[in-house]
Amino acid sequence: MLLLAPHCIGDTILLQRTRFTFNVLIPNYVQKCRGTKGRGEREGRRLWFYFLGLWARRGGREHDRMCYVRAGPSTIQVYEETAGVTVGDPVLRTGKPLSVELGPGLMETIYDGIQRPLKTINEISNSIYIPRGISTPALDRKRSWDFNPGGLKVGDHITGGDIYGSVYENSLLDDHKILLPPRARGTITHISEKGSYTLEDTVLEIEFEGKKQNFTMMHTWPVRVARPVSEKLSADYPLLTGQRVLDALFPCVQGGTTAIPGAFGCGKTVISQSLSKYSNSDCIIYVGCGERGNEMAEVLMDFPELSIEINGRKEPIMKRTTLVANTSNMPVAAREASIYTGITLAEYFRDQGKDVAMMADSSSRWAEALREISGRLGEMPADQGFPAYLGAKLASFYERAGKGSVSIVGAVSPPGGDFSDPVTSATLGIVQVFWGLDKKLAQRKHFPSINTSLSYSKYTNVLDGYYQKNFSDFPVFRDRVKQLLSDSEELDQVVQLVGKSALSDPDKITLDVSSLIKEDFLQQNGYSKHDQYCPVWKTLWMMKAMMGFYDESQKAVQSGVSWAKIREATSDIQHQLRSMKFEIPDDGEGVIVGRYERLYNDMMEKFASVSDD
């Protein structure tokens, strides 16, 4: 049975069907169905339905969404295949928009774009696909949780967002806070004692203006509505990625917005997955939106096997991760909804005081879903067929980031790597950090293939206070490395015209040291134990040693020693500089910093002997 909400944009519609017999609940019915477009009537009034996909369940019901209403025609957004919809199918509305369930049990779970638990569905159906006619709640209703009511008692006043209990979910999320839903308020008339409860058990009762409301440990929230905040705070703490080129040259903050545009094969997904694995976040929401199935399969295989070290003990990374897997063969409507599902889950953990990082891979596929839906609605197309409101939609998504914190990293896949693509252009007008990927670097196997001349970060000055307090030399060396790379690009153009031999020794030093930095500092092997993650202190020492080599070389040249002689005399030092990245962080900061200090002292002694000769 097809169910429709003809009066409210965003209303969820139920789909209910028993074999070929449809239960008529109200006089709404499909009058005509042709491809993705159908016509229906409601109580004598003609309605038009645009079928963007349909998931009908035998003997049960599932959700779809109202997406367009006007005088006469109404439009619904269906989340699965429409095959089987026939003339005369009745329609019914639920009176609420597409919503997700929020509560204990979200971590270590894999959902699709509309929060169907894929692992549970696989166990029920024993199939790698989601069969038609299957439905299961997003959160396990049978599992019991140890509820701790905290310090609240009967008679206390409580309002939306207040914490009235906590639950031990796993060893990484040992304090899953239970929140009163936004817009709710009242006086506590009952709160359950400490004990074991399921998600269907009432643990809180409040009264407001004579009306009583019961609450469990979970609640629902519409995905397209941002959870309310009282004010936006300025972010000033770095989102550490473990990638040297990003942490050193183009940093992001916790609560910031970042875009990673790049052509096919440039490494967008690897960077997104690396952020999920090693960033300094409490929770990770990874949304695979419209990407290839093998990439999501890689995520599903790798993440359960990965571990991170927390307080001296190793824990599986899945304990802090929720995956939203919505591959390119999923219906366009579900693809469009998956981004909103992910950001709503992220906001829920943000409201608990967690630092959340959300990866959206990729927002281009989401924009393409918007384009397809817009085309079916008959809206006026803008550049390359995208809807005119593309920028507003992107802004409404990225602006849900903020200190608290929700950090959004969105991969963008412009066709052919063209950064003038409408999605890329609109995204760059919103985000504060741009990690531009270069196809030529990727073809040379230079990963991460970040183009240092195109990329930028508007958070650099904001983070100087943090670095001055914790790593006082960091801003100085960062600026010097940037300047050196910029100077080397200008010299590269000269070399192409007159050759390297025509350059002066100081310019040759600039070129050679910049080559050292590009090959052994900016490049990073994300699949090796020694280089998959680089802590800030290791990044700082590598910059310090390489810039120290540059300074001493320039001093030696000014004292009359040729660069050819210096390069030959310091070949072993250069080899050690190139080998700095092979130090494994697991050995400990004290041990590795001690080795770096010895290398630095040896380098100073070597240059002193070269100058004396």
XYZ file of C-alpha atoms in Angstrom:
613
model
C 0.000 0.000 0.000
C 1.251 3.475 -0.865
C 0.648 6.137 1.756
C 0.823 9.875 1.135
C 0.898 13.047 3.211
C -0.603 15.687 0.934
C -0.647 18.655 3.282
C 2.756 18.962 4.979
C 6.161 19.224 3.293
C 8.519 16.782 4.978
C 5.765 14.477 6.265
C 6.722 10.834 6.349
C 4.501 8.474 4.406
C 3.911 4.862 5.288
C 4.076 2.083 2.764
C 1.892 -0.873 3.548
C 1.150 -3.730 1.199
C -0.065 -7.305 1.583
C 0.754 -9.234 -1.601
C -1.589 -7.770 -4.230
C -4.416 -6.782 -1.896
C -4.264 -3.208 -0.605
C -5.903 -2.174 2.636
C -7.905 1.022 2.109
C -7.451 3.226 5.182
C -8.537 6.640 3.867
C -9.820 7.747 0.458
C -6.338 8.524 -0.959
C -5.339 6.425 -3.927
C -3.025 6.299 -6.886
C -4.955 7.227 -10.022
C -2.191 6.974 -12.586
C 1.405 5.726 -12.499
C 3.737 6.266 -15.443
C 7.474 5.806 -14.786
C 8.461 8.123 -11.971
C 5.240 10.120 -12.126
C 1.778 9.219 -10.892
C -1.531 10.916 -10.290
C -3.794 10.396 -7.332
C -6.929 11.746 -5.719
C -7.720 12.676 -2.150
C -11.361 13.169 -1.195
C -12.281 14.391 -4.640
C -9.142 16.555 -5.063
C -6.646 15.575 -7.736
C -3.061 14.873 -6.631
C 0.089 14.172 -8.617
C 2.748 11.815 -7.249
C 6.334 11.723 -8.465
C 7.613 8.262 -7.598
C 11.284 8.625 -6.777
C 11.585 5.071 -5.488
C 9.394 2.788 -3.397
C 10.020 0.249 -0.695
C 6.797 -1.697 -0.053
C 6.733 -4.230 2.730
C 4.370 -7.145 2.797
C 2.253 -7.038 5.910
C 4.177 -4.122 7.396
C 5.026 -0.472 6.894
C 8.000 1.707 6.134
C 8.722 5.403 5.756
C 8.945 7.717 2.806
C 8.848 11.455 2.647
C 6.651 14.222 1.316
C 8.849 16.572 -0.692
C 6.574 18.910 -2.647
C 3.075 20.369 -2.168
C 1.154 22.813 -4.304
C -2.457 23.533 -5.162
C -3.645 20.286 -6.673
C -0.460 18.260 -7.265
C 1.510 16.765 -4.381
C 4.872 15.047 -4.614
C 6.280 12.210 -2.548
C 9.834 11.015 -2.211
C 9.965 7.232 -2.019
C 13.080 5.466 -0.801
C 12.976 2.285 -2.866
C 11.976 0.846 -6.223
C 8.471 1.726 -7.454
C 7.893 -1.532 -9.327
C 4.532 -2.949 -8.277
C 2.740 0.331 -7.614
C -0.580 0.147 -9.415
C -3.600 2.322 -10.010
C -5.886 2.294 -6.990
C -3.193 1.905 -4.324
C -4.371 3.851 -1.252
C -2.220 6.437 0.521
C -1.885 7.491 4.162
C 0.224 10.014 6.042
C 1.948 9.613 9.400
C 2.071 13.312 10.240
C 5.812 13.503 10.899
C 8.922 14.037 8.741
C 11.709 11.556 8.073
C 13.335 11.096 11.485
C 16.116 9.054 13.046
C 16.213 7.257 16.371
C 18.729 8.630 18.862
C 19.827 6.685 21.908
C 22.202 3.994 23.203
C 23.328 1.502 20.586
C 24.316 3.877 17.784
C 28.029 3.139 18.041
C 29.436 0.091 16.214
C 26.370 0.126 13.940
C 26.098 0.261 10.156
C 23.045 1.998 8.718
C 21.829 2.844 5.265
C 20.747 6.354 4.255
C 17.442 6.248 6.151
C 18.820 4.486 9.257
C 17.976 0.900 8.469
C 20.473 -1.320 10.384
C 22.218 -3.273 7.647
C 23.854 -5.863 9.887
C 20.541 -6.745 11.521
C 18.817 -6.968 8.128
C 21.607 -9.251 6.891
C 21.142 -11.548 9.890
C 17.380 -11.691 9.324
C 17.426 -12.141 5.537
C 20.795 -13.869 5.073
C 21.254 -11.728 1.958
C 23.828 -9.162 0.870
C 20.998 -6.959 -0.422
C 18.083 -5.368 1.392
C 15.112 -7.504 0.325
C 11.719 -5.960 -0.208
C 9.312 -6.594 2.615
C 11.774 -6.407 5.517
C 11.850 -3.844 8.292
C 13.556 -3.572 11.660
C 14.025 -0.733 14.176
C 17.217 1.305 14.000
C 17.944 0.665 17.689
C 17.637 -2.755 19.325
C 14.507 -2.755 21.481
C 15.362 -6.020 23.243
C 18.823 -5.092 24.499
C 19.052 -3.920 28.116
C 21.149 -0.955 29.237
C 22.391 -0.027 32.706
C 20.678 3.301 33.396
C 22.202 5.720 35.917
C 19.821 8.600 36.778
C 22.561 10.967 37.934
C 21.676 13.724 40.401
C 18.099 14.569 39.352
C 15.137 13.816 41.617
C 11.379 14.203 41.701
C 10.390 17.880 41.785
C 13.365 19.150 39.799
C 12.676 21.293 36.748
C 14.067 20.049 33.452
C 14.112 21.422 29.917
C 15.139 20.300 26.440
C 18.782 19.250 26.189
C 19.164 18.575 29.918
C 20.828 15.305 30.922
C 18.675 13.074 33.115
C 20.819 9.951 33.045
C 23.705 8.091 31.486
C 24.421 4.661 30.061
C 27.609 2.622 29.676
C 27.667 1.809 25.948
C 31.230 0.524 25.495
C 34.756 1.093 26.787
C 35.281 4.122 24.514
C 31.823 5.618 25.056
C 31.459 4.815 28.739
C 29.240 7.827 29.427
C 26.447 7.909 26.854
C 24.301 10.719 28.215
C 20.514 10.470 28.029
C 19.052 13.810 26.938
C 15.596 15.282 27.220
C 14.495 15.993 23.630
C 14.631 19.630 22.524
C 11.381 21.594 22.978
C 10.348 19.419 25.939
C 10.197 20.816 29.478
C 8.464 20.344 32.789
C 8.800 19.157 36.376
C 9.973 15.631 37.122
C 7.186 13.514 38.620
C 9.025 10.203 38.286
C 12.561 9.095 37.452
C 13.629 5.460 37.469
C 16.212 4.164 39.877
C 19.571 2.837 38.799
C 19.080 -0.438 36.998
C 18.756 -2.311 33.726
C 16.135 -1.146 31.205
C 15.310 -1.554 27.539
C 14.730 1.329 25.136
C 10.963 0.824 25.427
C 10.876 1.200 29.219
C 9.806 4.565 30.642
C 12.586 6.036 32.784
C 11.325 9.618 33.143
C 7.948 11.286 33.597
C 7.512 15.048 33.584
C 4.526 17.352 33.982
C 4.002 20.723 32.313
C 0.820 22.786 32.504
C -1.112 19.820 33.824
C -0.017 17.460 31.039
C 2.264 14.506 31.715
C 4.819 13.080 29.287
C 6.776 9.847 29.481
C 10.305 9.446 28.116
C 12.487 6.422 27.465
C 16.253 6.365 26.897
C 15.767 7.177 23.199
C 13.931 9.760 21.140
C 13.475 10.641 17.479
C 14.503 13.788 15.625
C 13.743 14.966 12.057
C 16.902 14.811 9.981
C 16.372 18.035 8.055
C 15.978 20.153 11.187
C 19.168 21.265 12.946
C 19.124 20.522 16.668
C 18.832 23.845 18.516
C 21.805 25.655 20.070
C 21.831 28.751 22.270
C 24.842 30.376 20.590
C 27.742 29.602 18.273
C 31.190 29.639 19.840
C 34.456 30.393 18.077
C 36.565 27.264 17.638
C 40.207 27.346 18.753
C 41.348 23.708 19.141
C 42.875 21.813 16.199
C 41.338 18.790 14.536
C 44.464 16.644 14.371
C 44.402 14.322 11.386
C 47.763 12.581 11.645
C 48.643 13.802 8.131
C 51.710 16.085 8.212
C 50.748 18.235 5.243
C 47.304 18.894 6.740
C 48.240 19.405 10.392
C 51.256 21.575 9.591
C 50.245 23.677 6.589
C 46.438 23.609 6.332
C 45.002 22.867 9.783
C 41.331 22.539 10.644
C 39.675 23.152 14.009
C 37.306 20.971 15.963
C 33.974 22.349 14.842
C 35.294 23.508 11.467
C 34.266 22.825 7.889
C 36.574 21.327 5.280
C 36.249 20.391 1.623
C 38.419 17.831 -0.196
C 37.819 18.272 -3.933
C 39.691 16.089 -6.359
C 39.349 13.995 -9.485
C 38.943 10.233 -9.563
C 41.937 8.423 -8.054
C 43.393 11.414 -6.204
C 42.926 9.913 -2.752
C 39.826 11.627 -1.334
C 38.487 8.450 0.214
C 41.861 7.497 1.733
C 42.121 10.904 3.437
C 38.536 10.633 4.705
C 39.168 7.143 6.051
C 42.444 8.255 7.634
C 40.602 11.050 9.428
C 38.059 8.542 10.677
C 40.782 6.258 11.961
C 43.219 8.662 13.595
C 41.633 12.075 14.261
C 41.418 13.365 17.845
C 37.631 13.024 17.979
C 35.437 11.236 20.499
C 32.978 9.971 17.883
C 33.157 9.400 14.136
C 30.210 9.475 11.746
C 31.300 8.201 8.324
C 28.753 8.702 5.534
C 29.446 6.961 2.245
C 27.047 8.914 0.057
C 26.734 7.592 -3.478
C 30.278 6.236 -3.700
C 31.317 2.929 -5.240
C 30.348 -0.187 -3.353
C 33.910 -1.520 -3.177
C 35.013 1.596 -1.266
C 32.338 1.072 1.375
C 33.217 -2.629 1.434
C 36.815 -1.638 2.217
C 35.596 0.558 5.071
C 33.409 -2.230 6.447
C 36.314 -4.676 6.308
C 39.058 -2.371 7.641
C 37.358 -0.531 10.488
C 36.501 -3.574 12.668
C 40.157 -4.656 12.502
C 41.645 -1.262 13.392
C 42.471 -0.203 16.926
C 43.519 3.006 18.651
C 45.398 3.514 21.878
C 43.384 5.270 24.587
C 44.931 5.776 28.026
C 47.513 3.086 27.392
C 45.116 0.415 26.136
C 44.158 -0.542 22.603
C 40.509 -0.397 21.614
C 38.718 -1.256 18.341
C 38.018 1.914 16.386
C 34.451 0.768 15.647
C 33.550 1.429 19.281
C 33.524 5.149 18.503
C 32.223 4.911 14.926
C 28.839 4.886 13.222
C 28.788 4.091 9.510
C 26.105 5.273 7.089
C 26.597 3.193 3.954
C 24.653 4.495 0.987
C 26.344 3.358 -2.199
C 25.756 4.507 -5.761
C 23.266 1.718 -6.538
C 20.900 2.888 -3.796
C 17.822 4.925 -4.775
C 18.378 8.606 -5.399
C 16.009 9.641 -2.612
C 17.874 7.644 0.031
C 21.170 9.057 -1.246
C 19.863 12.576 -0.758
C 18.715 11.744 2.787
C 21.931 10.045 3.951
C 23.866 13.291 4.496
C 21.112 14.595 6.766
C 20.984 11.302 8.647
C 24.721 11.517 9.350
C 24.726 15.141 10.520
C 21.745 14.507 12.826
C 23.590 11.612 14.485
C 26.638 13.884 14.845
C 24.584 16.667 16.458
C 23.138 14.198 18.961
C 26.604 13.267 20.233
C 27.641 16.939 20.125
C 24.800 17.735 22.525
C 26.378 15.250 24.943
C 29.600 17.282 24.920
C 31.476 14.976 22.560
C 33.833 16.103 19.810
C 32.405 14.566 16.651
C 33.961 14.338 13.199
C 31.652 13.659 10.277
C 33.013 12.499 6.934
C 30.765 12.927 3.897
C 32.074 10.996 0.894
C 31.022 12.516 -1.358
C 28.858 15.630 -1.370
C 28.963 15.684 -5.188
C 26.869 12.501 -5.314
C 24.464 14.125 -2.888
C 24.230 17.193 -5.133
C 23.605 14.932 -8.123
C 20.716 13.373 -6.213
C 19.360 16.878 -5.610
C 19.657 17.557 -9.344
C 17.744 14.415 -10.237
C 14.975 15.139 -7.751
C 14.794 18.764 -8.882
C 14.498 17.660 -12.498
C 11.665 15.294 -11.699
C 9.869 18.075 -9.864
C 10.105 20.215 -12.982
C 12.057 23.007 -11.276
C 14.017 25.543 -13.292
C 17.604 24.250 -13.653
C 20.665 26.410 -13.073
C 24.298 25.774 -14.042
C 24.813 22.219 -15.415
C 21.259 21.288 -14.440
C 21.760 21.701 -10.695
C 18.901 23.445 -8.868
C 19.216 27.161 -8.207
C 19.092 26.505 -4.463
C 22.182 24.238 -4.497
C 24.282 26.786 -2.586
C 21.596 27.245 0.061
C 21.275 23.479 0.545
C 25.042 23.071 0.906
C 25.207 25.979 3.353
C 22.382 24.575 5.474
C 24.383 21.342 5.763
C 27.844 22.783 6.447
C 26.521 25.419 8.862
C 25.399 22.641 11.198
C 29.078 22.309 12.144
C 30.452 24.231 15.104
C 32.357 24.126 18.366
C 30.849 21.694 20.813
C 31.787 20.110 18.483
C 30.804 18.831 15.034
C 33.561 18.943 12.413
C 32.480 18.307 8.821
C 34.886 17.035 6.183
C 33.184 16.786 2.817
C 34.783 15.115 -0.180
C 33.837 16.667 -3.524
C 34.190 14.812 -6.823
C 34.187 17.372 -9.651
C 34.047 15.721 -13.091
C 37.524 15.660 -14.589
C 38.952 17.453 -11.553
C 37.466 20.757 -12.712
C 37.291 23.006 -9.644
C 34.950 25.399 -11.480
C 32.243 22.756 -11.180
C 29.072 24.258 -9.559
C 29.237 21.944 -6.533
C 32.907 22.729 -5.888
C 32.398 26.468 -6.395
C 29.415 26.564 -4.051
C 31.254 24.479 -1.444
C 34.367 26.683 -1.475
C 32.193 29.700 -0.755
C 31.051 28.060 2.481
C 33.890 26.020 3.996
C 36.879 27.488 5.812
C 39.487 24.876 4.833
C 40.269 23.724 1.299
C 42.408 20.621 0.794
C 42.780 20.645 -2.995
C 43.951 17.379 -4.548
C 46.142 17.415 -7.651
C 45.719 14.777 -10.345
C 49.335 15.190 -11.503
C 50.667 14.549 -7.999
C 48.480 11.459 -7.723
C 49.790 10.173 -11.057
C 53.332 10.532 -9.672
C 52.210 8.489 -6.617
C 52.642 11.503 -4.358
C 50.120 10.906 -1.564
C 48.417 12.712 0.046
C 48.211 14.552 -3.277
C 47.578 17.943 -1.652
C 48.437 20.856 -3.934
C 50.139 23.292 -1.550
C 49.685 26.253 -3.890
C 45.908 25.772 -4.239
C 45.001 24.657 -0.719
C 44.352 27.056 2.128
C 43.069 27.261 5.699
C 41.356 30.231 7.303
C 41.966 28.773 10.770
C 45.749 29.274 10.769
C 45.731 32.463 12.842
C 42.990 31.122 15.120
C 45.171 28.153 16.093
C 48.346 30.156 16.747
C 47.334 30.559 20.394
C 47.107 26.790 20.857
C 50.468 26.181 19.183
C 52.189 29.006 21.069
C 51.045 27.418 24.315
C 51.896 23.796 23.501
C 54.487 23.889 20.664
C 55.940 27.390 20.700
C 58.160 26.913 17.613
C 55.420 25.389 15.465
C 53.974 28.578 13.841
C 57.463 29.838 12.945
C 58.563 26.652 11.192
C 55.165 26.250 9.513
C 55.376 29.717 7.958
C 58.966 29.127 6.857
C 58.102 25.809 5.195
C 55.229 27.489 3.336
C 57.523 30.273 2.164
C 60.200 27.820 1.041
C 57.663 25.836 -1.008
C 56.383 29.058 -2.564
C 59.907 30.188 -3.480
C 60.715 26.810 -5.020
C 57.685 27.027 -7.333
C 58.970 30.329 -8.718
C 62.426 28.809 -9.208
C 60.919 25.795 -11.002
C 59.674 28.127 -13.714
C 63.166 29.613 -14.083
C 64.735 26.142 -14.272
C 62.382 25.180 -17.098
C 63.714 28.152 -19.090
C 67.456 28.237 -18.351
C 68.237 24.988 -16.518
C 69.294 24.347 -12.929
C 72.992 24.944 -13.601
C 72.293 28.642 -14.226
C 70.986 29.143 -10.686
C 73.056 30.524 -7.833
C 74.011 28.269 -4.928
C 71.391 29.769 -2.536
C 68.691 29.071 -5.128
C 69.983 25.527 -5.627
C 69.733 24.987 -1.863
C 66.134 26.237 -1.948
C 65.257 23.792 -4.725
C 66.989 20.798 -3.140
C 65.616 21.361 0.368
C 62.114 21.929 -1.021
C 62.496 18.615 -2.850
C 63.493 17.020 0.471
C 60.387 18.476 2.123
C 58.047 17.427 -0.690
C 59.319 13.852 -0.887
C 59.926 13.079 2.778
C 57.724 15.479 4.730
C 54.635 16.131 2.610
C 54.452 12.578 1.285
C 53.029 10.025 3.693
C 52.308 6.323 3.348
C 48.864 5.789 4.844
C 49.246 2.003 4.777
C 52.529 1.725 6.711
C 52.855 1.352 10.467
C 55.481 4.089 10.764
C 53.726 6.691 8.637
C 49.996 6.033 8.795
C 49.741 8.528 11.638
C 52.129 11.348 12.528
C 51.709 13.120 15.898
C 52.262 16.868 16.161
C 55.567 16.571 18.018
C 57.001 14.360 15.267
C 55.781 16.828 12.622
C 57.425 19.705 14.509
C 60.789 17.955 14.822
C 60.822 17.034 11.137
C 60.182 20.671 10.178
C 62.792 21.865 12.687
C 65.493 19.496 11.407
C 64.841 20.168 7.711
C 64.707 23.936 8.124
C 67.832 23.716 10.301
C 69.586 21.956 7.428
C 68.421 24.731 5.087
C 69.668 27.508 7.404
C 73.072 25.917 7.976
C 73.503 25.281 4.249
C 72.800 28.938 3.461
C 75.283 30.033 6.147
C 77.965 27.713 4.755
C 77.441 29.049 1.213
C 77.701 32.626 2.466
C 81.010 31.721 4.133
C 82.404 30.655 0.750
C 81.741 26.895 0.622
C 80.117 25.649 -2.581
C 76.772 23.866 -2.434
C 78.228 20.872 -4.322
C 80.806 20.366 -1.554
C 78.214 20.826 1.191
C 75.852 18.340 -0.438
C 78.593 15.730 -0.741
C 79.868 16.237 2.811
C 76.390 16.051 4.358
C 75.046 13.100 2.359
C 74.728 10.959 5.496
C 72.865 13.772 7.289
C 70.471 14.089 4.332
C 69.855 10.350 4.473
C 69.012 10.594 8.174
C 66.678 13.521 7.483
C 64.862 11.437 4.882
C 64.637 8.582 7.382
C 63.003 10.637 10.144
C 59.533 9.582 9.003
C 60.378 5.908 9.587
C 60.327 6.339 13.360
C 57.264 4.514 14.734
C 55.234 6.734 17.122
C 54.408 3.691 19.272
C 58.018 3.758 20.539
C 57.098 6.804 22.622
C 57.674 10.530 22.352
C 60.657 10.586 24.732
C 62.595 7.897 22.857
C 61.992 9.328 19.384
C 62.614 12.960 20.373
C 65.921 11.833 21.892
C 66.945 10.359 18.526
C 65.898 13.537 16.727
C 67.925 15.678 19.142
C 71.022 13.551 18.498
C 70.461 13.916 14.748
C 70.118 17.692 15.113
C 73.328 17.937 17.158
C 75.207 15.733 14.679
C 74.018 17.998 11.871
C 75.304 21.120 13.644
C 78.697 19.468 14.217
C 78.916 18.350 10.584
C 78.239 21.863 9.269
C 80.776 23.291 11.703
C 83.425 20.928 10.323
C 82.444 21.737 6.712
C 82.795 25.465 7.365
C 86.183 24.963 9.070
C 87.490 22.999 6.091
